Short mmCIF file of C-alpha atoms in Angstrom, two decimals:
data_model
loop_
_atom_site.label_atom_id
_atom_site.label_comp_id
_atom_site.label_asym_id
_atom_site.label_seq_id
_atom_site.Cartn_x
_atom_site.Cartn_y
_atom_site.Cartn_z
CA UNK A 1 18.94 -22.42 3.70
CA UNK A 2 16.44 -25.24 4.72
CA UNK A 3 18.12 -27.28 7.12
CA UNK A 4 15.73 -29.99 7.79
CA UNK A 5 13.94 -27.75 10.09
CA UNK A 6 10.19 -28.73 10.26
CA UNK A 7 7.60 -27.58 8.30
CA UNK A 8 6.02 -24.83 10.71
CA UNK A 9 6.36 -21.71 9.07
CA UNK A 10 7.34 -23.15 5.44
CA UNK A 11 4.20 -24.79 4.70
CA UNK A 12 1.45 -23.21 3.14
CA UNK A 13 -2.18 -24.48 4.72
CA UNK A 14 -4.67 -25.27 2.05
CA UNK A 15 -7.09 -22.50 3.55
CA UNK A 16 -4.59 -20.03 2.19
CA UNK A 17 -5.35 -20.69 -1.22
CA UNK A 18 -7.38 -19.98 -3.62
CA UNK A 19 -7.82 -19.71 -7.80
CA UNK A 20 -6.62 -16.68 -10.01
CA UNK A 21 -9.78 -16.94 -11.73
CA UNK A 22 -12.32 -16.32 -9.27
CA UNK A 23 -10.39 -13.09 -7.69
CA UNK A 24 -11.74 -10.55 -9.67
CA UNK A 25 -15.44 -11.72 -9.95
CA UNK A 26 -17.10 -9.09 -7.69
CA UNK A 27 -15.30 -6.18 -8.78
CA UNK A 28 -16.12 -3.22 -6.48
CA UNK A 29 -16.03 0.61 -8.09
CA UNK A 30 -13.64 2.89 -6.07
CA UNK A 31 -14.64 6.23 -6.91
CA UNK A 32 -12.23 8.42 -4.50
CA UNK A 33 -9.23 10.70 -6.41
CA UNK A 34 -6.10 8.73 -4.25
CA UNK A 35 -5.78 4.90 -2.63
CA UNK A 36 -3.33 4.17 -0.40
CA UNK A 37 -2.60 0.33 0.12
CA UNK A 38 -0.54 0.10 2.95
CA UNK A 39 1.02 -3.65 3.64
CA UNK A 40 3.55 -4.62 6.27
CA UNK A 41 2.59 -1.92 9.02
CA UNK A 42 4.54 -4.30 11.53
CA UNK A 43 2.33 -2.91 14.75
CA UNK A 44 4.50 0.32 14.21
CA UNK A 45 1.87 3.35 15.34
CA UNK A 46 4.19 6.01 13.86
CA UNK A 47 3.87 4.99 10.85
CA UNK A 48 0.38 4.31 11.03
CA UNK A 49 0.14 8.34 12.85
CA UNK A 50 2.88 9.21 9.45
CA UNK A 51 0.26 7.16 6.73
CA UNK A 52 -2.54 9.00 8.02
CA UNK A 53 -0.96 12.48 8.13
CA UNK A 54 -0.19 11.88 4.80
CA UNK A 55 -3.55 11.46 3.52
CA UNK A 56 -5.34 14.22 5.66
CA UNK A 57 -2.14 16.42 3.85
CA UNK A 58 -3.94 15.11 0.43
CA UNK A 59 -7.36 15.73 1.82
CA UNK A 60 -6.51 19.44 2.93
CA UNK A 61 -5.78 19.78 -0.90
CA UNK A 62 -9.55 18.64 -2.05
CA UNK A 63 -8.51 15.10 -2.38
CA UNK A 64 -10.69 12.21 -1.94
CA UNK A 65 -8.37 9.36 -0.31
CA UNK A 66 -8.96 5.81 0.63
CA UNK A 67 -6.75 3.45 2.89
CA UNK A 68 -6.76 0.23 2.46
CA UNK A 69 -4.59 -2.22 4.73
CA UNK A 70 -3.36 -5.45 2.79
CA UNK A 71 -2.56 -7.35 5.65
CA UNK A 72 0.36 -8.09 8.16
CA UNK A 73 -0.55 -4.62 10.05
CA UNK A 74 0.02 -6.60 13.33
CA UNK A 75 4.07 -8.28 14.11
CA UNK A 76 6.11 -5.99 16.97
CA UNK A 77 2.93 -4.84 18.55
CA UNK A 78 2.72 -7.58 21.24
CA UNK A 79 1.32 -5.79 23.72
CA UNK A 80 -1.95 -5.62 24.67
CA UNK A 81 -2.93 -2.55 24.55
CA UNK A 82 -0.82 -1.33 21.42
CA UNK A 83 -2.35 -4.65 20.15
CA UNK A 84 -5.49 -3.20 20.35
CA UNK A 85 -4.86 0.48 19.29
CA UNK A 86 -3.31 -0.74 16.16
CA UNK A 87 -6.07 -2.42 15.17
CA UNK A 88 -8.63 -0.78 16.34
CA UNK A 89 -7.39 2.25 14.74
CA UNK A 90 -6.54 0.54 11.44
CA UNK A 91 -9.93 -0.95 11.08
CA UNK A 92 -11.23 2.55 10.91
CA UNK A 93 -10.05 2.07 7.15
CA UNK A 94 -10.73 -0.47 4.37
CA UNK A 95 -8.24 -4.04 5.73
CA UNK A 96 -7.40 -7.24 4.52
CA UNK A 97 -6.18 -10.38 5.80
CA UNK A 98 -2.12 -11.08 5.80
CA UNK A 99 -0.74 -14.24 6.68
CA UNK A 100 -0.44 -12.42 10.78
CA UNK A 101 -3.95 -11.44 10.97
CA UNK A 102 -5.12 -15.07 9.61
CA UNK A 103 -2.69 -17.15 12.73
CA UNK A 104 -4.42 -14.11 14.94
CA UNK A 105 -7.84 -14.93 14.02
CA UNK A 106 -7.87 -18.30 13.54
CA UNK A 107 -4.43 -20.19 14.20
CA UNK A 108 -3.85 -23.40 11.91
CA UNK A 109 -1.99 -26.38 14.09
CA UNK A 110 1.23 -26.93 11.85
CA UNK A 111 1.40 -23.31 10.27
CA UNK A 112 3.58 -21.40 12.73
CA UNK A 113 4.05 -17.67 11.28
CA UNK A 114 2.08 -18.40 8.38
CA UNK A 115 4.63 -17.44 6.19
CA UNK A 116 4.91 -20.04 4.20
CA UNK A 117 9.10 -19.01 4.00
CA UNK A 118 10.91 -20.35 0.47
CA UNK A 119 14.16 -22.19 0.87
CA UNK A 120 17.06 -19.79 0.97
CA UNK A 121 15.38 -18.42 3.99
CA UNK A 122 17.32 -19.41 6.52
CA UNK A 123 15.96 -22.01 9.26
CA UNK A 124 16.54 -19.62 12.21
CA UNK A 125 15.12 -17.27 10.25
CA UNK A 126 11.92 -19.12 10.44
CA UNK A 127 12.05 -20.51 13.84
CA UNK A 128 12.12 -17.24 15.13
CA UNK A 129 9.18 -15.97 13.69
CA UNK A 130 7.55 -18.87 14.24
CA UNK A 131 8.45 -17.52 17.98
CA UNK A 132 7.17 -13.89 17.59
CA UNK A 133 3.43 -15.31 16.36
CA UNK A 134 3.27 -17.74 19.55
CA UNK A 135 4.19 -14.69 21.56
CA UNK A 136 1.89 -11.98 19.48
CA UNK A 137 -0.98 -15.48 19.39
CA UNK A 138 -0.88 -15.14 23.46
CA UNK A 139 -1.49 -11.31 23.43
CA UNK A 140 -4.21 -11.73 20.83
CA UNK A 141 -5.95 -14.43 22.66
CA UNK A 142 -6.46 -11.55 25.64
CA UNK A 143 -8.38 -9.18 23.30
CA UNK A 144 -11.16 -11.74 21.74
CA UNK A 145 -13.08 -8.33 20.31
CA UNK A 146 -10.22 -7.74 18.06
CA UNK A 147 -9.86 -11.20 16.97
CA UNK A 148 -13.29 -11.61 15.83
CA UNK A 149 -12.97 -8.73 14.10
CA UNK A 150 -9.91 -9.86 12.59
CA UNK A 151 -11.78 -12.88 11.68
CA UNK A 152 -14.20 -11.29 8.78
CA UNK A 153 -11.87 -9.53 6.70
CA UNK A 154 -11.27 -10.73 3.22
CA UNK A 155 -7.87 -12.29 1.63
CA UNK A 156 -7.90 -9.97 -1.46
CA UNK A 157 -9.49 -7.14 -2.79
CA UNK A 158 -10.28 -6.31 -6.63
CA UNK A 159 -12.02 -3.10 -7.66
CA UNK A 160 -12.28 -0.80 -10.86
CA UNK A 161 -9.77 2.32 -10.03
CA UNK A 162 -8.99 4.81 -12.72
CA UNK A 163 -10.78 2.84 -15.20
CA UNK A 164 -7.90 -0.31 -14.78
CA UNK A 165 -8.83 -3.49 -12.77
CA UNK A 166 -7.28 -3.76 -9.88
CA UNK A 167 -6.51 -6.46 -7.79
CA UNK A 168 -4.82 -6.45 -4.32
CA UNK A 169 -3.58 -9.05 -2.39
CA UNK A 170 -1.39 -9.90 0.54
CA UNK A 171 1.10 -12.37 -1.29
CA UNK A 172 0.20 -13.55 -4.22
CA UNK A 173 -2.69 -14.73 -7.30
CA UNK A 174 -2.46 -18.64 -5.60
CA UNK A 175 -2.04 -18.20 -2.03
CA UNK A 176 -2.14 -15.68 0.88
CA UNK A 177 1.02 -16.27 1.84
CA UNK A 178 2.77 -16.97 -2.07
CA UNK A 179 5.94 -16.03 -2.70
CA UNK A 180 5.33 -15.39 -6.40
CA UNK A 181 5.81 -11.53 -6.58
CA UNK A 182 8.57 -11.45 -4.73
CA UNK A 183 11.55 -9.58 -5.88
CA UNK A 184 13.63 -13.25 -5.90
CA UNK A 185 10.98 -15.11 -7.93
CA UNK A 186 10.31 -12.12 -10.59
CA UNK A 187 13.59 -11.47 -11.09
CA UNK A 188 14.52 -15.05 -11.80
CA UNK A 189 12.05 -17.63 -13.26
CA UNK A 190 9.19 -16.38 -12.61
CA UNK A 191 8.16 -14.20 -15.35
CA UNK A 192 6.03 -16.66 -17.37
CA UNK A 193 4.03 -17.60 -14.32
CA UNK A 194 3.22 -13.83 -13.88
CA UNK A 195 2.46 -13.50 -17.27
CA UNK A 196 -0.32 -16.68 -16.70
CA UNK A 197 -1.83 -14.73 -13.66
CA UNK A 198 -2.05 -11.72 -15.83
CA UNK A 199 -3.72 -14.10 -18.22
CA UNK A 200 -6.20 -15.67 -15.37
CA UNK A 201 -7.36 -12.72 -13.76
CA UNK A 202 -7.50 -10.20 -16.03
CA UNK A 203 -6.05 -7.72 -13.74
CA UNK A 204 -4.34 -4.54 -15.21
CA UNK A 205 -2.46 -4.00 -11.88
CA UNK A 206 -1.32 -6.20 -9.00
CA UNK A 207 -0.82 -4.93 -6.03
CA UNK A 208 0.69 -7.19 -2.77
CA UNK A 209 3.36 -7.16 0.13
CA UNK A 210 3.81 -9.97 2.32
CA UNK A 211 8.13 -10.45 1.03
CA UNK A 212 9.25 -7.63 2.69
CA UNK A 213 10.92 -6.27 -0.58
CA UNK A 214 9.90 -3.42 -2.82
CA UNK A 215 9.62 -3.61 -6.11
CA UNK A 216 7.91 -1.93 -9.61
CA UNK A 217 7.39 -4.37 -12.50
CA UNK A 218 6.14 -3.70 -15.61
CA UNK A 219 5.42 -5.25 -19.28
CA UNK A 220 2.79 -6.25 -21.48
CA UNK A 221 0.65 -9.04 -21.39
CA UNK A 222 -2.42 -10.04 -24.24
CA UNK A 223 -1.43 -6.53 -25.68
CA UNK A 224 -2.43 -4.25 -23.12
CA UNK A 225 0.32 -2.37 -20.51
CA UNK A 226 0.19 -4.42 -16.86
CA UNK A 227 2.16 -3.36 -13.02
CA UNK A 228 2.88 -5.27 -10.75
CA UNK A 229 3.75 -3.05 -6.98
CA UNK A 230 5.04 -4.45 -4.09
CA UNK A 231 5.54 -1.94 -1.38
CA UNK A 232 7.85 -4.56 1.40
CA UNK A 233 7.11 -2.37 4.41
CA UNK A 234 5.09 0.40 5.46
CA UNK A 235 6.26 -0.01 9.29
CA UNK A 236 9.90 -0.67 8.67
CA UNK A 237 12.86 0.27 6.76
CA UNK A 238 13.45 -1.41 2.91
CA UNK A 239 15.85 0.74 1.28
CA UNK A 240 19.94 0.76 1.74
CA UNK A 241 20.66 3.75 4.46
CA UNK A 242 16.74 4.95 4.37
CA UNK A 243 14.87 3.84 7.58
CA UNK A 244 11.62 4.64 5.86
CA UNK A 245 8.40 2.87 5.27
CA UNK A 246 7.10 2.29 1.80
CA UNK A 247 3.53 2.30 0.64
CA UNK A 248 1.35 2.27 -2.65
CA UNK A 249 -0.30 5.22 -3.98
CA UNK A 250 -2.70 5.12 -6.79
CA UNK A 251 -4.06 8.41 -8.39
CA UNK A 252 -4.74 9.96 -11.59
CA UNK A 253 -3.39 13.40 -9.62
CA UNK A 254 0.77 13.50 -9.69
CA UNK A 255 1.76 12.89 -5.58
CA UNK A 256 3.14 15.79 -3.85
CA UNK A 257 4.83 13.33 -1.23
CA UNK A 258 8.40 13.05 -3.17
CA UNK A 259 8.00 9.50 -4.53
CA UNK A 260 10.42 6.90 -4.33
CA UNK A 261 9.96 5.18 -7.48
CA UNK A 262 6.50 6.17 -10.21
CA UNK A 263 5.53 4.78 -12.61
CA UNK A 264 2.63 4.88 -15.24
CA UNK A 265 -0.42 2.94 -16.61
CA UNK A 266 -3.05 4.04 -18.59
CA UNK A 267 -3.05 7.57 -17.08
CA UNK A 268 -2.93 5.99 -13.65
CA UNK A 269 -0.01 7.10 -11.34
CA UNK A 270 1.25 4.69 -9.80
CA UNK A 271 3.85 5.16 -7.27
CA UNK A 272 5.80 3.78 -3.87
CA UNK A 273 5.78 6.99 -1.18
CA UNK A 274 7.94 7.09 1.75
CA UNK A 275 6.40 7.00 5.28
CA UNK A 276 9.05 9.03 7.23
CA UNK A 277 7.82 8.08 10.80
CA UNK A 278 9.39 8.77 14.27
CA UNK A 279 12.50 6.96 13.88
CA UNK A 280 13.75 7.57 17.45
CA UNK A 281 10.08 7.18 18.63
CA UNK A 282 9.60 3.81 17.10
CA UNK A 283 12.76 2.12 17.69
CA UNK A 284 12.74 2.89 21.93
CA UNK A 285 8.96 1.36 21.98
CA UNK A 286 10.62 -1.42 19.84
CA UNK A 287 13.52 -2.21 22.08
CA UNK A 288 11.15 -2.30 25.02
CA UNK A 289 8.95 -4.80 23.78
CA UNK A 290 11.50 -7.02 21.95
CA UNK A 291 14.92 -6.50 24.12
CA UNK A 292 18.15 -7.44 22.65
CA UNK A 293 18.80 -11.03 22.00
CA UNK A 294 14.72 -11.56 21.56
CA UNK A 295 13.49 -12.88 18.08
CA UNK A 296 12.39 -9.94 16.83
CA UNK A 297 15.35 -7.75 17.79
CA UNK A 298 17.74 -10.39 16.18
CA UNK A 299 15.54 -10.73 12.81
CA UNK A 300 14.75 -7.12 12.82
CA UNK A 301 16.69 -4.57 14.69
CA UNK A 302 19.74 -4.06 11.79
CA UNK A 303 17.13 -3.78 9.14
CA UNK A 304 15.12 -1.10 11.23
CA UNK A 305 17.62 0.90 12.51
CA UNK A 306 20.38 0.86 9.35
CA UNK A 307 18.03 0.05 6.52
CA UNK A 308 17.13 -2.48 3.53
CA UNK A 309 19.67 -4.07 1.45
CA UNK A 310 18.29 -2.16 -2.10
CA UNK A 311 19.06 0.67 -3.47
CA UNK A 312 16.46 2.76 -4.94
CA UNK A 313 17.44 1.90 -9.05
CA UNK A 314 16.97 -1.57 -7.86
CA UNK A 315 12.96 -1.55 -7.44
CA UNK A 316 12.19 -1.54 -10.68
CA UNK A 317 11.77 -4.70 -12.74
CA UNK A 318 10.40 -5.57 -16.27
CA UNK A 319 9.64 -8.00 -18.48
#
């Protein structure tokens, strides 16, 4: 619930923006057998260590795989030197701006977070990660390298992949930090303004993050099949009693990683794979940097050590 909190954190800056008609004008040709989009890492480097065992697994089997990072890959990791491994290590791959990487690289005065948080999130809700980006802003400004690296990644992605068009974004076909996939929004009003972006970009598939929910839409739009995937976290639990990551896998080859939920399009698999990271691992690195009663461990802690709120029937969606 807003409670007349300011806007820092709710607003979205007008940088963050841009038109669903331009985003799939230079369409790029992926020609590898499996992509990986991976949003919501979280600074978590077992899940990054799980993600990439995962694809040398589907490399060891003649695969050709591709990782590509839709933003937010940096939250927990406010330390410098994890700072630094994470992204150092994750811009070995293909990366894209989130909303965290964007206040990293280039902080807005006004934005907080960048999250640009709807109005049934709770104010403290926002204040407190308003508080985690000041903190994660101070380790950042330490490692300039990373920064300007940071600083030259693009805020979507739109390529040719199994003969579909695919577009992938952080939030959604309006803003970096849009709330218009999320699992609220499509399963509520916000059907016809999907079916618009369909309409507007062209896309076959949409692929984003950024809520922190998963879900698998489909339906039909201008006659032809469309998908909308949104992983919620590879770095952090999403699913009732499951302390798992989630992230997208593309292929025309059926996954051998036990999918969570699959679906497909065209002859494209499309699916949501668990990351099953060092549980134990992850959560004594996270309760030394973010202690009890710090922002992070009161937004976060429950939800990474019990689990989401979902079940796993509940990702899917259509129209």
């Amino acid at each position: 619930m807003n409670n007349g909190a300011g806007e820092e954190g709710r607003s979205c800056p007008l940088h963050y923006r841009y038109r669903p008609e331009s985003l799939l004008d230079r369409l790029e040709h992926w020609p590898e057998d499996v992509i990986y989009v991976v949003g919501g890492l979280y600074g978590n480097p077992f899940a990054l260590g799980e993600v990439e065992a995962m694809a040398a697994q589907e490399r060891a089997a003649g695969l050709r795989v591709r990782l590509l990072f839709n933003g937010d890959f940096n939250w927990f990791n406010a330390d410098g030197d994890l700072f630094e491994s994470i992204n150092h290590r994750v811009l070995r791959h293909d990366a894209m701006l989130g909303n965290v990487e964007y206040e990293l690289a280039n902080p807005a005065p006004g934005a907080g977070c960048g999250c640009a948080y709807p109005d049934f999130v709770d104010d403290q809700v926002v204040a407190r990660s308003n508080r985690i980006m000041m903190r994660l802003q101070e380790v950042a400004q330490t490692r300039s390298g990373v920064r300007a690296s940071l600083s030259g990644l693009a805020r979507w992605r739109s390529m040719i992949f199994g003969g579909l068009k695919v577009l992938v974004l952080h939030g959604d076909p309006e803003s970096l930090a849009g709330w218009g996939l999320s699992r609220d929004t499509l399963s509520g009003s916000g059907s016809d303004r999907l079916t618009d972006w369909f309409r507007r970009t062209d896309a076959d598939l949409i692929l984003c993050s950024h809520t922190c929910q998963p879900l698998l839409w489909t339906g039909e739009v201008g006659g032809r099949p469309r998908c909308v995937l949104n992983n919620g976290s590879a770095g952090m639990a999403n699913l009732k009693a499951d302390t798992r990551g989630l992230i997208i896998r593309m292929s025309v080859h059926a996954s051998p990683l036990g999918s969570v939920a699959t679906t497909s399009v065209s002859g494209l698999e499309l699916s949501l794979e668990a990351v099953a990271y060092d549980h134990e691992a992850w959560v004594a690195l996270f309760d030394e940097l973010w202690p009890g009663g710090s922002d992070a461990s009161v937004s976060y802690r429950q939800r990474i050590t019990e689990g989401g709120t979902l079940a796993p029937s509940q990702i899917y969606l259509s129209q």
